Short mmCIF file of N, CA and C in Angstrom, two decimals:
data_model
loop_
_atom_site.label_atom_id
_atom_site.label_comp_id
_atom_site.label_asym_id
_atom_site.label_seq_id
_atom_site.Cartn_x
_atom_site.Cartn_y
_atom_site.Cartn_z
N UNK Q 5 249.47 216.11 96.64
CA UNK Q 5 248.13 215.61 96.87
C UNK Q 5 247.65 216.11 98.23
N UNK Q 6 246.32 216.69 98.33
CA UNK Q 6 246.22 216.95 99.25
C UNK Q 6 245.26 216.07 100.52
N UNK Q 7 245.59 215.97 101.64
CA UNK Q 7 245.17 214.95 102.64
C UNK Q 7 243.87 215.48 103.45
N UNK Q 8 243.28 214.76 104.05
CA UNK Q 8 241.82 214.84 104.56
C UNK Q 8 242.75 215.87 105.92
N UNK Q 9 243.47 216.42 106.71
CA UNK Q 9 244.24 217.13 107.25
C UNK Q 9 244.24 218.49 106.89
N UNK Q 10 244.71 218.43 105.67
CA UNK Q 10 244.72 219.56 104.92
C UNK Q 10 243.62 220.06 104.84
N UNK Q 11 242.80 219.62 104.21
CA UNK Q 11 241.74 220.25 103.58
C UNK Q 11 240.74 220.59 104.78
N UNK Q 12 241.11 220.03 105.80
CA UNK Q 12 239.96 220.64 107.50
C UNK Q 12 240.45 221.79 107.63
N UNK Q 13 241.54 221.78 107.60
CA UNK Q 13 242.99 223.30 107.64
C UNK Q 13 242.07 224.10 106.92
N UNK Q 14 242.18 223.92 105.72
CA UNK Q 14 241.88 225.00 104.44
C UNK Q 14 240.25 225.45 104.59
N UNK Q 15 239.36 224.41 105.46
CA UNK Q 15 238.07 224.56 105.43
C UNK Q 15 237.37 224.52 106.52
N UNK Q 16 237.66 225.08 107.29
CA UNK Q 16 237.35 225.19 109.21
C UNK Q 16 235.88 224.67 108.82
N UNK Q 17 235.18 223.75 109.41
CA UNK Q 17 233.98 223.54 110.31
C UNK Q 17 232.82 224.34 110.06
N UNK Q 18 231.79 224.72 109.86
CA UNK Q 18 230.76 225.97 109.96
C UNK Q 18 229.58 225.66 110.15
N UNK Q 19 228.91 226.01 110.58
CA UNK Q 19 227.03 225.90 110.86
C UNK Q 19 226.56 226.23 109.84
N UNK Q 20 226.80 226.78 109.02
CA UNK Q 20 225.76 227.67 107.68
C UNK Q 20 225.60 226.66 106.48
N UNK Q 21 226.78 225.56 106.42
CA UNK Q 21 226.28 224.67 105.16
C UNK Q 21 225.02 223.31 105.88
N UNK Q 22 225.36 223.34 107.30
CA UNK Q 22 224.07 222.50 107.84
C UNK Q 22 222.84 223.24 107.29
N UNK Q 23 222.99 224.80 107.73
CA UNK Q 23 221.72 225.45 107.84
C UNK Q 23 221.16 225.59 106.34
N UNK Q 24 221.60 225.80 105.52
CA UNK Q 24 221.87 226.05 103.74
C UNK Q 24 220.95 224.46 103.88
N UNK Q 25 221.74 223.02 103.89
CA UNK Q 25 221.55 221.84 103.57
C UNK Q 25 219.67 221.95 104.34
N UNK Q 26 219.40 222.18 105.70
CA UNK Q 26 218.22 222.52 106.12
C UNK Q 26 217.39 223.16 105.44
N UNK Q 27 217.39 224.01 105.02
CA UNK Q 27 216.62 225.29 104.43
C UNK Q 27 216.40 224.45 103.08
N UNK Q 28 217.31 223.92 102.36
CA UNK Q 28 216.84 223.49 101.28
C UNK Q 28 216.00 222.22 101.20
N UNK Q 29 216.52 221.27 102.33
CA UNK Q 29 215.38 219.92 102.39
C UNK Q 29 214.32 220.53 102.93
N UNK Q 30 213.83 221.51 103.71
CA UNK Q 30 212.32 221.96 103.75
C UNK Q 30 211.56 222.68 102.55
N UNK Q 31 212.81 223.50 101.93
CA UNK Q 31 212.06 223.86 100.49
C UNK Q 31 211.68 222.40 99.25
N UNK Q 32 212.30 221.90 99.58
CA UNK Q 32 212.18 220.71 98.67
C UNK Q 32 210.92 219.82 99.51
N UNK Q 33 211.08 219.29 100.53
CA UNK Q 33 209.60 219.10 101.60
C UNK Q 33 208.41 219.79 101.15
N UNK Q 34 208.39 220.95 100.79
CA UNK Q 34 207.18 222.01 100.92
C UNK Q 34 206.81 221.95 99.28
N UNK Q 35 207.77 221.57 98.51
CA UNK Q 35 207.23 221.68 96.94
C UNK Q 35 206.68 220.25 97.06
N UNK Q 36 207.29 219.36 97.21
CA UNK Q 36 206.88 217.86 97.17
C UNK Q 36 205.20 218.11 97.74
N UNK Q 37 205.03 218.61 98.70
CA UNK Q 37 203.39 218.99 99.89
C UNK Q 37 202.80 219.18 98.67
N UNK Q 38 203.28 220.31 98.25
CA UNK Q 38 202.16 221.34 97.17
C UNK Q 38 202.35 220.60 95.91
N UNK Q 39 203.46 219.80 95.41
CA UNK Q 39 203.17 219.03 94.39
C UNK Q 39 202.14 217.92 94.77
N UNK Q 40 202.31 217.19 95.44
CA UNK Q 40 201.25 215.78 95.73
C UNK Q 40 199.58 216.73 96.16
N UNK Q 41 199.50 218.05 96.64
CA UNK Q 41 197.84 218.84 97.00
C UNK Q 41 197.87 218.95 95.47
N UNK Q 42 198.39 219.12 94.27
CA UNK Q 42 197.74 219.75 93.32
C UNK Q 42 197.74 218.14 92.56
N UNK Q 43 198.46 217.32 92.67
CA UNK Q 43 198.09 215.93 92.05
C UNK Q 43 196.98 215.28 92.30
N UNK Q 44 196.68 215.64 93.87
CA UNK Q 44 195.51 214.93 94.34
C UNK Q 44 193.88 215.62 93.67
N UNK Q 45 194.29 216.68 93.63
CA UNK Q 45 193.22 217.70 93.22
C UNK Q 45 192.82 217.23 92.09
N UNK Q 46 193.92 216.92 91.06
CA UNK Q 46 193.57 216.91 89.61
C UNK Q 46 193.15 215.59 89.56
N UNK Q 47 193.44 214.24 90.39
CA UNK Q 47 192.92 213.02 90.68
C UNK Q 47 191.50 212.99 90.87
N UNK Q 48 191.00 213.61 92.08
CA UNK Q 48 189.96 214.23 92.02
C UNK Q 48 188.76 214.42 91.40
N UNK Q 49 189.02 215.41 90.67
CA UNK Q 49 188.64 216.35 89.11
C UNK Q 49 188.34 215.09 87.73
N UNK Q 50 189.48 214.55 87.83
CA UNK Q 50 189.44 213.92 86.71
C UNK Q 50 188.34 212.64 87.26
N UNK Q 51 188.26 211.65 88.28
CA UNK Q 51 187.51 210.79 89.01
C UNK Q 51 186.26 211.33 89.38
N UNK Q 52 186.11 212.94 89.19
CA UNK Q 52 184.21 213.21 89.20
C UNK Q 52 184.22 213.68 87.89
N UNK Q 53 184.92 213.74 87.35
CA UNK Q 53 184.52 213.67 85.44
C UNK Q 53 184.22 212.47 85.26
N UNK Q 54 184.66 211.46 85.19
CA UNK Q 54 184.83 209.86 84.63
C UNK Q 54 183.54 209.52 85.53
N UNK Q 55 183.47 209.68 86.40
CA UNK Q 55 181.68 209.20 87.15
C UNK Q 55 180.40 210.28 86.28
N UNK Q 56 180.59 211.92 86.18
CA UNK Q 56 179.87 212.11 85.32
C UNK Q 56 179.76 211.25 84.16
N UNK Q 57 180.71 211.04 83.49
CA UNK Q 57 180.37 210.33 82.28
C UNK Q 57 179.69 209.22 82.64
N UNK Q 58 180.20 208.34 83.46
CA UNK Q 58 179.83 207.08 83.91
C UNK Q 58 178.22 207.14 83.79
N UNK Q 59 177.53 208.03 84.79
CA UNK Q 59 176.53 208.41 84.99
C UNK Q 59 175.81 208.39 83.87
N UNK Q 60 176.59 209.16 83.05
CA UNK Q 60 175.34 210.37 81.73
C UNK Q 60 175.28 208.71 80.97
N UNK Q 61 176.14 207.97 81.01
CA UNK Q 61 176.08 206.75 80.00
C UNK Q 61 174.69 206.14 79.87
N UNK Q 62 174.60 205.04 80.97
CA UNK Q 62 172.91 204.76 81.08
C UNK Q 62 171.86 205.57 80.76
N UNK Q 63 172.16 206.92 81.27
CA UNK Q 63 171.04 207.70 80.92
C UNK Q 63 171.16 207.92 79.28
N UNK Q 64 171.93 208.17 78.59
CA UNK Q 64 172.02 208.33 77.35
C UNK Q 64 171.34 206.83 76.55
N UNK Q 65 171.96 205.70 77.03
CA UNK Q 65 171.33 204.70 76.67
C UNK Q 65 169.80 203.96 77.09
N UNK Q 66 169.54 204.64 77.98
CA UNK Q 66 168.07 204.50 78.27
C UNK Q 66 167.44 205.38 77.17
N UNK Q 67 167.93 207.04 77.23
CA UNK Q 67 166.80 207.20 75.91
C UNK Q 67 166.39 206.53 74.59
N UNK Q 68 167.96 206.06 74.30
CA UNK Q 68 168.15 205.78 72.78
C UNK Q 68 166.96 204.53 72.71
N UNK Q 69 167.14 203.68 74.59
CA UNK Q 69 166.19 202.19 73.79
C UNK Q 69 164.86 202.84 74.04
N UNK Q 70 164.81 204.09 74.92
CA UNK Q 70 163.08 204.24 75.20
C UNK Q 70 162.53 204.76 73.75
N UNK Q 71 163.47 205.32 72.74
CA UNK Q 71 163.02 206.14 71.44
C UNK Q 71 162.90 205.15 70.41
N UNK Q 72 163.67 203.54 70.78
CA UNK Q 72 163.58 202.33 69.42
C UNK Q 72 162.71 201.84 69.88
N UNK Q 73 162.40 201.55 71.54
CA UNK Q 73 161.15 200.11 71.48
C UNK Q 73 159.96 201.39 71.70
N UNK Q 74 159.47 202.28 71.77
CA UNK Q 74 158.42 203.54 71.60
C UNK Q 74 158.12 203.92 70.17
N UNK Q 75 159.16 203.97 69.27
CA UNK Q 75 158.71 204.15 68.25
C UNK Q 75 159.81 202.81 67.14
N UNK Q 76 159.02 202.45 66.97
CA UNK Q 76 159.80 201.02 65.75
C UNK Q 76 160.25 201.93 64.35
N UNK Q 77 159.39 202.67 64.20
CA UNK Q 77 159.55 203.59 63.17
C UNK Q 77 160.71 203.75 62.47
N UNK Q 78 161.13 204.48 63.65
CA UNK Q 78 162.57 205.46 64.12
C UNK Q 78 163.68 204.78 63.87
N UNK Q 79 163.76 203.53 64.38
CA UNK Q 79 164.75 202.89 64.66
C UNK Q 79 164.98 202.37 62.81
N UNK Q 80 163.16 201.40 62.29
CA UNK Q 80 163.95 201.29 61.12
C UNK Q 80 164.29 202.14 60.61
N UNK Q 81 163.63 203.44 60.05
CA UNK Q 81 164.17 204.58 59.75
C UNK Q 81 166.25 204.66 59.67
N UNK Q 82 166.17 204.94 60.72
CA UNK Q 82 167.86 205.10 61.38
C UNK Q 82 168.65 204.17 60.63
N UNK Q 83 168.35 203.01 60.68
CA UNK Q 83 168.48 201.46 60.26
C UNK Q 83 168.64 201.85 58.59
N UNK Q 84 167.68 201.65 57.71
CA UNK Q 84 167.45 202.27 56.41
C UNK Q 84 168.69 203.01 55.95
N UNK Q 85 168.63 203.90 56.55
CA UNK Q 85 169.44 205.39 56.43
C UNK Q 85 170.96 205.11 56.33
N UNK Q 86 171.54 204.26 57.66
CA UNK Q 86 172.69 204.18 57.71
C UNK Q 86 172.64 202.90 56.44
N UNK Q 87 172.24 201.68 56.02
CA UNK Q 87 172.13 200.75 55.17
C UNK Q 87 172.46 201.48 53.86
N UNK Q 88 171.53 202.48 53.42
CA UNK Q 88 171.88 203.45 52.43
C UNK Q 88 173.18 204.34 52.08
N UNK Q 89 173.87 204.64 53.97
CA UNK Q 89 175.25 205.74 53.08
C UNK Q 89 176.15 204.43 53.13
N UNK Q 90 176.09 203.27 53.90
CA UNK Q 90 177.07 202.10 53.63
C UNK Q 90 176.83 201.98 51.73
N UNK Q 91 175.46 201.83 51.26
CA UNK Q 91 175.45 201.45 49.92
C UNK Q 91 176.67 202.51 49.04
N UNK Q 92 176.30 203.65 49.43
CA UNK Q 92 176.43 204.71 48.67
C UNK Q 92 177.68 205.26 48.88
N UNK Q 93 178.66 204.61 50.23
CA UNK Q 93 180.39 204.67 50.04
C UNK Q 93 180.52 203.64 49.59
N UNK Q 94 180.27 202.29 49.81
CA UNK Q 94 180.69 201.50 48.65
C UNK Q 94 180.41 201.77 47.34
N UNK Q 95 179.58 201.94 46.68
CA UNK Q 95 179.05 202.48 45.14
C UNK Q 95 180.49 203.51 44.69
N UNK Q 96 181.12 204.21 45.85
CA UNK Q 96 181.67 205.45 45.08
C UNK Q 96 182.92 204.51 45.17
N UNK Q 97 183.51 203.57 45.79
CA UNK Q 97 184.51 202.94 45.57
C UNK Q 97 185.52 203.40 46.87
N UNK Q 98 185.08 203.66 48.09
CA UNK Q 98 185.63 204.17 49.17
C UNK Q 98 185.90 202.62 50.09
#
């Protein structure tokens, strides 16, 4: 069996596995950087999409009520229409 003695014997001391162990916690440091800049980015991106939408919402729903209470027509119309393909998938047995 070999003893903590031995194996200092067999494995002198060296600077290069510090420097190795260094070199790699800064490469690993520097991906982590550039991983969390491209997470944040896409955080971002995705949080001025979701406010576009946010945005376009009201506006989408402002037309729809400015086009039902402007024209009554329309709306029964629309109204009618959908009443009719409800008739007409039930009728087929859907």
């Amino acid at each position: 069996m070999l003893t903590a003695n031995a194996l200092k014997s067999a494995y002198p001391p060296s600077r290069y596995p510090l420097a190795l162990l260094f070199v790699t916690a800064v490469i690993f440091l520097v991906n982590w950087v550039i991983s969390f800049v491209v997470a944040v980015i896409f955080l971002v991106r995705a949080l001025v999409f979701f406010m576009n939408c946010i945005t376009f919402l009201p506006t989408a729903v402002g037309y729809l009520a400015t086009a039902v209470t402007s024209e009554p027509r329309a709306a029964g119309y629309l109204v009618t229409l959908c009443w009719k393909m409800c008739e007409d998938t039930h009728k087929d047995g859907m």
